[in-house]
Amino acid sequence: MTQPFTSDDRLSSAPLLSGQGKGAEGSVGRLSNLPDSEQPAIVHPNFDPNQTPLDPARPLRDIPEPTRRGNGQLRRLYGKSVRFTQPNEDSLSKWRLIGSEALAEHLALLDAAKLITLPDSFYHNYSEQPLLSSFEHMTLLDMADIQRAIRRYPNLDRYGFTKTETTVDDQKNKLQKTANSYDPDELLSSLYADDWQVILQPQQFEGGEGSLATDIMACSVAVHALKQCPTRKSVNQSYSAAQICEYVRSYLLSQLSIAPMQRNQYRQIRLFAGHIIVAAYHLGWDVQIRADGECYFNISSRCSLLTRYANMPDYHINGWSS
């Protein structure tokens, strides 16, 4: 199933589904030529009398999704506000990609306490690699895709590979104790925690409920990011699933500034090492499992994910302050 997250004023350029005929194609063309003030918020064949009705006998995966243009509506309301001006992607540094006022204050405190050292590359873009594409072009996985990875690795959960049952129980007990102190779902849907905290530190908001088998959005985001990273057969350094997960979290955080209308939805996506492993298996990567339970991958150190986005724990001496 394709779930386009669009933040553009134009219609999605994805190919038309088989259930839509020439009438749909013509309707899309007519809507594309409309001025911004007349563009509808949602374009869907079920609500457009000019489109050919969908075939009830079409394949299950052939399900059209509405095209969102929330950011376009905001621009019409606020005009040419600086907040909605898209900067030149070639000049964006790691800081500009994930920067926010709340995160800036947090990093300033860590810097004052000598807990963090940020190099110049964090504030300047020295990479020629383009940014990863937005969620507009993301394709959702289904539960069957995740189940295939789980059947291949029965001891895989959302936190990675577990070596013993005791480890699983200890993890669940720890999460349960954390969950008793507050309601993670309430924090995720409120303004209690900043966006960077929820996305870069999801373990603090994890209640131990749910299963990897149902983490469709998290696995889909991981696949969308990893499929844009070339693999290498011979490399000097392998990256663990936990390391790659930190980069993907920064990528997810960067999307909040691109699609502010989807902020609440993106805050609900909690990424862990297990989602990276599922994505790598789905893409046919070589999954290297070592004796310590860590999983490593051979990907190019020059890919956009590793050069344009930040792995925040790399910059911390004593870890996150709490």
Coordinates of C-alpha atoms in Angstrom, one line a residue:
M1 CA 0.0 0.0 0.0
T2 CA 1.3 3.4 -0.9
Q3 CA 1.0 6.2 1.6
P4 CA 2.2 9.5 0.1
F5 CA 2.9 12.2 2.7
T6 CA 2.9 15.3 0.5
S7 CA 3.8 18.8 1.6
D8 CA 3.7 20.3 -1.8
D9 CA 0.9 22.3 -3.5
R10 CA 1.0 20.0 -6.5
L11 CA -0.5 16.6 -6.9
S12 CA 1.5 13.6 -6.2
S13 CA 3.5 12.4 -9.2
A14 CA 2.9 8.7 -8.3
P15 CA 1.5 6.6 -11.1
L16 CA -2.2 6.2 -11.2
L17 CA -3.7 3.0 -9.7
S18 CA -5.2 0.4 -12.0
G19 CA -8.7 1.2 -10.7
Q20 CA -8.5 4.8 -12.1
G21 CA -9.2 5.3 -15.8
K22 CA -8.7 8.0 -18.2
G23 CA -11.3 10.1 -16.4
A24 CA -9.1 10.1 -13.3
E25 CA -6.1 11.1 -15.4
G26 CA -7.9 14.0 -16.9
S27 CA -9.3 15.1 -13.6
V28 CA -5.8 15.1 -12.1
G29 CA -4.6 17.2 -15.0
R30 CA -7.4 19.7 -14.5
L31 CA -6.8 20.0 -10.7
S32 CA -3.1 20.5 -11.3
N33 CA -3.9 23.6 -13.4
L34 CA -6.1 25.2 -10.7
P35 CA -4.7 28.1 -8.7
D36 CA -3.6 27.5 -5.1
S37 CA -6.7 29.2 -3.8
E38 CA -9.0 26.7 -5.6
Q39 CA -6.9 23.5 -4.9
P40 CA -9.0 21.1 -2.8
A41 CA -7.5 19.8 0.5
I42 CA -8.1 16.2 -0.5
V43 CA -8.1 14.6 -3.9
H44 CA -9.7 11.1 -3.9
P45 CA -11.6 9.3 -6.6
N46 CA -14.4 8.4 -4.2
F47 CA -15.2 12.2 -3.9
D48 CA -14.6 13.3 -7.5
P49 CA -17.6 12.6 -9.8
N50 CA -15.3 13.3 -12.8
Q51 CA -13.2 10.2 -12.1
T52 CA -13.9 6.7 -13.1
P53 CA -15.3 4.6 -10.2
L54 CA -12.9 2.2 -8.6
D55 CA -13.2 -1.4 -9.5
P56 CA -14.5 -3.4 -6.4
A57 CA -12.6 -6.5 -7.7
R58 CA -9.3 -4.7 -7.8
P59 CA -6.3 -6.2 -5.9
L60 CA -6.2 -5.6 -2.2
R61 CA -3.0 -3.6 -2.5
D62 CA -4.6 -1.2 -5.0
I63 CA -5.9 1.3 -2.5
P64 CA -5.6 5.0 -3.4
E65 CA -4.8 7.3 -0.6
P66 CA -5.8 11.0 -0.2
T67 CA -3.2 13.5 -1.3
R68 CA -2.5 15.9 1.6
R69 CA -1.7 19.5 0.9
G70 CA -1.8 20.8 4.5
N71 CA 1.3 22.9 4.1
G72 CA -0.1 24.6 1.0
Q73 CA -3.1 25.6 3.1
L74 CA -0.9 27.1 5.7
R75 CA 1.0 29.1 3.1
R76 CA -2.2 30.5 1.8
L77 CA -3.1 31.6 5.4
Y78 CA 0.2 33.0 6.4
G79 CA 1.5 34.2 3.0
K80 CA 5.2 34.2 2.4
S81 CA 6.2 33.7 6.0
V82 CA 9.8 32.9 6.7
R83 CA 8.6 29.8 8.6
F84 CA 7.3 28.2 5.5
T85 CA 10.1 29.2 3.2
Q86 CA 12.1 26.2 2.1
P87 CA 15.8 26.9 2.3
N88 CA 18.4 25.7 -0.2
E89 CA 18.9 22.0 0.7
D90 CA 22.5 22.1 -0.6
S91 CA 23.6 24.5 2.2
L92 CA 21.7 22.9 5.1
S93 CA 24.0 21.7 7.9
K94 CA 23.2 18.9 10.3
W95 CA 22.1 21.6 12.8
R96 CA 19.7 23.3 10.4
L97 CA 18.2 20.0 9.6
I98 CA 17.2 19.0 13.1
G99 CA 17.5 22.4 14.8
S100 CA 14.9 23.9 17.1
E101 CA 14.9 26.4 19.9
A102 CA 14.3 23.7 22.5
L103 CA 17.1 21.5 21.2
A104 CA 19.4 24.5 21.0
E105 CA 18.8 25.3 24.7
H106 CA 19.5 21.7 25.6
L107 CA 22.7 21.5 23.7
A108 CA 23.8 24.8 25.2
L109 CA 23.4 23.3 28.7
L110 CA 25.3 20.2 27.7
D111 CA 28.1 22.4 26.3
A112 CA 28.3 24.5 29.4
A113 CA 28.6 21.3 31.5
K114 CA 31.3 20.0 29.2
L115 CA 29.2 17.0 28.4
I116 CA 29.2 17.6 24.6
T117 CA 31.6 18.8 21.9
L118 CA 30.1 19.7 18.6
P119 CA 32.6 20.0 15.6
D120 CA 32.4 22.6 12.9
S121 CA 30.8 20.1 10.6
F122 CA 27.7 20.1 12.7
Y123 CA 27.1 23.7 11.8
H124 CA 28.3 23.7 8.2
N125 CA 27.6 21.4 5.4
Y126 CA 30.7 19.9 4.0
S127 CA 28.9 17.1 2.1
E128 CA 28.0 17.0 -1.5
Q129 CA 25.4 14.3 -0.9
P130 CA 21.7 15.3 -1.5
L131 CA 19.2 15.0 1.4
L132 CA 17.1 11.9 1.6
S133 CA 13.7 12.2 -0.1
S134 CA 10.7 13.2 2.1
F135 CA 7.9 10.9 3.3
E136 CA 5.9 12.0 0.2
H137 CA 7.5 9.2 -1.7
M138 CA 7.4 6.6 1.1
T139 CA 5.8 3.2 0.6
L140 CA 4.2 1.6 3.6
L141 CA 5.0 -2.0 4.4
D142 CA 2.3 -4.4 5.5
M143 CA 2.3 -6.8 8.4
A144 CA 3.2 -9.7 6.2
D145 CA 6.5 -8.0 5.3
I146 CA 7.4 -7.7 9.0
Q147 CA 6.3 -11.2 9.7
R148 CA 8.7 -12.6 7.2
A149 CA 11.6 -11.0 9.1
I150 CA 10.2 -12.3 12.4
R151 CA 9.9 -15.8 11.0
R152 CA 13.5 -15.6 9.8
Y153 CA 14.7 -14.3 13.2
P154 CA 12.4 -15.6 16.0
N155 CA 14.3 -13.8 18.7
L156 CA 14.0 -10.4 17.1
D157 CA 11.9 -7.7 18.8
R158 CA 11.7 -3.9 18.4
Y159 CA 14.9 -3.4 20.5
G160 CA 17.0 -5.8 18.4
F161 CA 18.2 -9.4 19.0
T162 CA 17.7 -10.8 22.5
K163 CA 20.1 -13.5 23.6
T164 CA 18.1 -15.0 26.5
E165 CA 14.6 -15.0 27.9
T166 CA 16.0 -13.3 31.1
T167 CA 17.1 -10.4 29.0
V168 CA 13.6 -10.0 27.6
D169 CA 12.0 -10.2 31.0
D170 CA 14.5 -7.6 32.5
Q171 CA 13.8 -5.3 29.6
K172 CA 10.0 -5.6 30.1
N173 CA 10.3 -5.1 33.8
K174 CA 12.4 -2.0 33.4
L175 CA 9.9 -0.5 30.9
Q176 CA 7.0 -1.4 33.1
K177 CA 8.5 0.5 36.1
T178 CA 9.0 3.5 33.8
A179 CA 5.4 3.2 32.5
N180 CA 4.0 3.3 36.1
S181 CA 5.4 6.8 36.6
Y182 CA 3.5 8.4 33.8
D183 CA 1.4 7.6 30.8
P184 CA 3.6 7.5 27.7
D185 CA 0.7 8.0 25.3
E186 CA -0.4 11.1 27.1
L187 CA 3.1 12.6 26.9
L188 CA 3.4 11.7 23.2
S189 CA 0.1 13.5 22.4
S190 CA 0.7 16.6 24.5
L191 CA 3.2 19.4 24.7
Y192 CA 4.9 17.9 27.8
A193 CA 8.0 16.8 25.8
D194 CA 9.7 18.6 22.9
D195 CA 9.7 17.1 19.5
W196 CA 13.4 16.3 19.7
Q197 CA 13.0 14.4 23.0
V198 CA 10.2 12.2 21.7
I199 CA 12.0 11.4 18.5
L200 CA 15.6 11.2 19.6
Q201 CA 14.9 9.6 23.0
P202 CA 11.9 7.3 22.3
Q203 CA 13.1 4.8 25.0
Q204 CA 11.9 7.4 27.7
F205 CA 8.4 7.2 26.3
E206 CA 8.2 3.5 25.7
G207 CA 5.7 1.6 27.9
G208 CA 6.7 -1.9 26.9
E209 CA 3.3 -2.5 25.1
G210 CA 2.8 -3.4 21.5
S211 CA 4.8 -5.7 19.2
L212 CA 7.3 -5.4 16.4
A213 CA 4.8 -7.2 14.2
T214 CA 2.5 -4.1 14.4
D215 CA 5.1 -1.4 14.0
I216 CA 4.2 -0.6 10.4
M217 CA 5.1 3.1 10.4
A218 CA 8.5 2.6 12.1
C219 CA 9.5 -0.2 9.8
S220 CA 8.3 1.8 6.7
V221 CA 10.3 4.8 7.7
A222 CA 13.4 2.6 8.2
V223 CA 12.9 1.0 4.8
H224 CA 12.4 4.4 3.1
A225 CA 15.7 5.7 4.6
L226 CA 17.8 2.6 4.1
K227 CA 16.8 2.0 0.5
Q228 CA 18.5 5.3 -0.3
C229 CA 21.8 4.1 1.2
P230 CA 24.2 2.1 -1.1
T231 CA 25.8 -1.0 0.4
R232 CA 29.4 -2.0 -0.1
K233 CA 30.9 -5.5 -0.1
S234 CA 34.3 -4.3 1.3
V235 CA 34.3 -1.5 3.9
N236 CA 36.7 -0.4 6.6
Q237 CA 33.9 0.1 9.1
S238 CA 30.5 -1.6 9.7
Y239 CA 27.6 0.2 11.2
S240 CA 25.5 -1.4 13.9
A241 CA 21.7 -1.3 13.8
A242 CA 21.7 0.9 16.9
Q243 CA 24.0 3.4 15.2
I244 CA 22.0 3.5 12.0
C245 CA 18.9 3.9 14.1
E246 CA 20.3 7.2 15.6
Y247 CA 20.8 8.6 12.1
V248 CA 17.3 7.6 11.0
R249 CA 15.9 9.3 14.1
S250 CA 17.6 12.5 13.1
Y251 CA 16.1 12.1 9.6
L252 CA 12.7 11.7 11.1
L253 CA 13.2 14.8 13.2
S254 CA 14.1 16.8 10.1
Q255 CA 10.8 16.0 8.5
L256 CA 8.9 17.9 11.1
S257 CA 10.1 21.2 9.6
I258 CA 9.3 20.0 6.1
A259 CA 5.7 18.9 6.9
P260 CA 4.6 20.7 10.1
M261 CA 1.0 19.6 9.6
Q262 CA 2.1 16.0 10.2
R263 CA 3.9 16.9 13.4
N264 CA 1.6 14.9 15.7
Q265 CA 1.7 11.8 13.5
Y266 CA 5.5 11.9 13.2
R267 CA 5.8 12.2 17.0
Q268 CA 4.1 8.8 17.4
I269 CA 6.8 7.0 15.4
R270 CA 9.3 5.5 17.8
L271 CA 12.4 4.0 16.1
F272 CA 14.5 1.2 17.5
A273 CA 17.2 -1.1 16.3
G274 CA 14.7 -3.9 15.6
H275 CA 13.0 -1.7 13.0
I276 CA 16.3 -1.2 11.2
I277 CA 16.9 -4.9 11.1
V278 CA 13.5 -5.6 9.7
A279 CA 14.1 -2.9 7.0
A280 CA 17.6 -4.4 6.1
Y281 CA 16.1 -7.9 5.8
H282 CA 13.3 -6.6 3.7
L283 CA 15.8 -4.9 1.3
G284 CA 17.9 -8.0 1.1
W285 CA 20.9 -6.7 3.0
D286 CA 23.5 -9.0 4.5
V287 CA 22.5 -9.3 8.2
Q288 CA 25.7 -9.9 10.3
I289 CA 24.8 -11.0 13.8
R290 CA 27.8 -11.2 16.2
A291 CA 28.2 -13.1 19.4
D292 CA 27.2 -10.1 21.6
G293 CA 23.8 -9.9 19.8
E294 CA 24.6 -6.8 17.9
C295 CA 23.7 -6.6 14.2
Y296 CA 26.0 -4.9 11.7
F297 CA 25.7 -3.8 8.1
N298 CA 28.1 -2.8 5.4
I299 CA 26.9 0.5 4.0
S300 CA 28.8 3.3 2.3
S301 CA 30.1 5.8 4.8
R302 CA 29.5 8.5 2.1
C303 CA 25.8 7.9 1.8
S304 CA 23.4 10.8 2.5
L305 CA 22.0 9.3 5.7
L306 CA 25.5 9.2 7.4
T307 CA 26.8 12.5 6.0
R308 CA 23.8 14.8 6.1
Y309 CA 22.1 13.7 9.4
A310 CA 23.5 13.7 12.9
N311 CA 24.1 10.7 15.2
M312 CA 23.6 12.7 18.4
P313 CA 25.1 10.2 20.9
D314 CA 28.4 10.4 18.9
Y315 CA 28.8 13.9 20.2
H316 CA 28.1 13.1 23.9
I317 CA 30.8 12.3 26.4
N318 CA 28.6 11.1 29.2
G319 CA 25.4 10.6 27.3
W320 CA 22.1 12.5 27.5
S321 CA 21.6 14.4 30.7
S322 CA 18.3 13.8 32.5

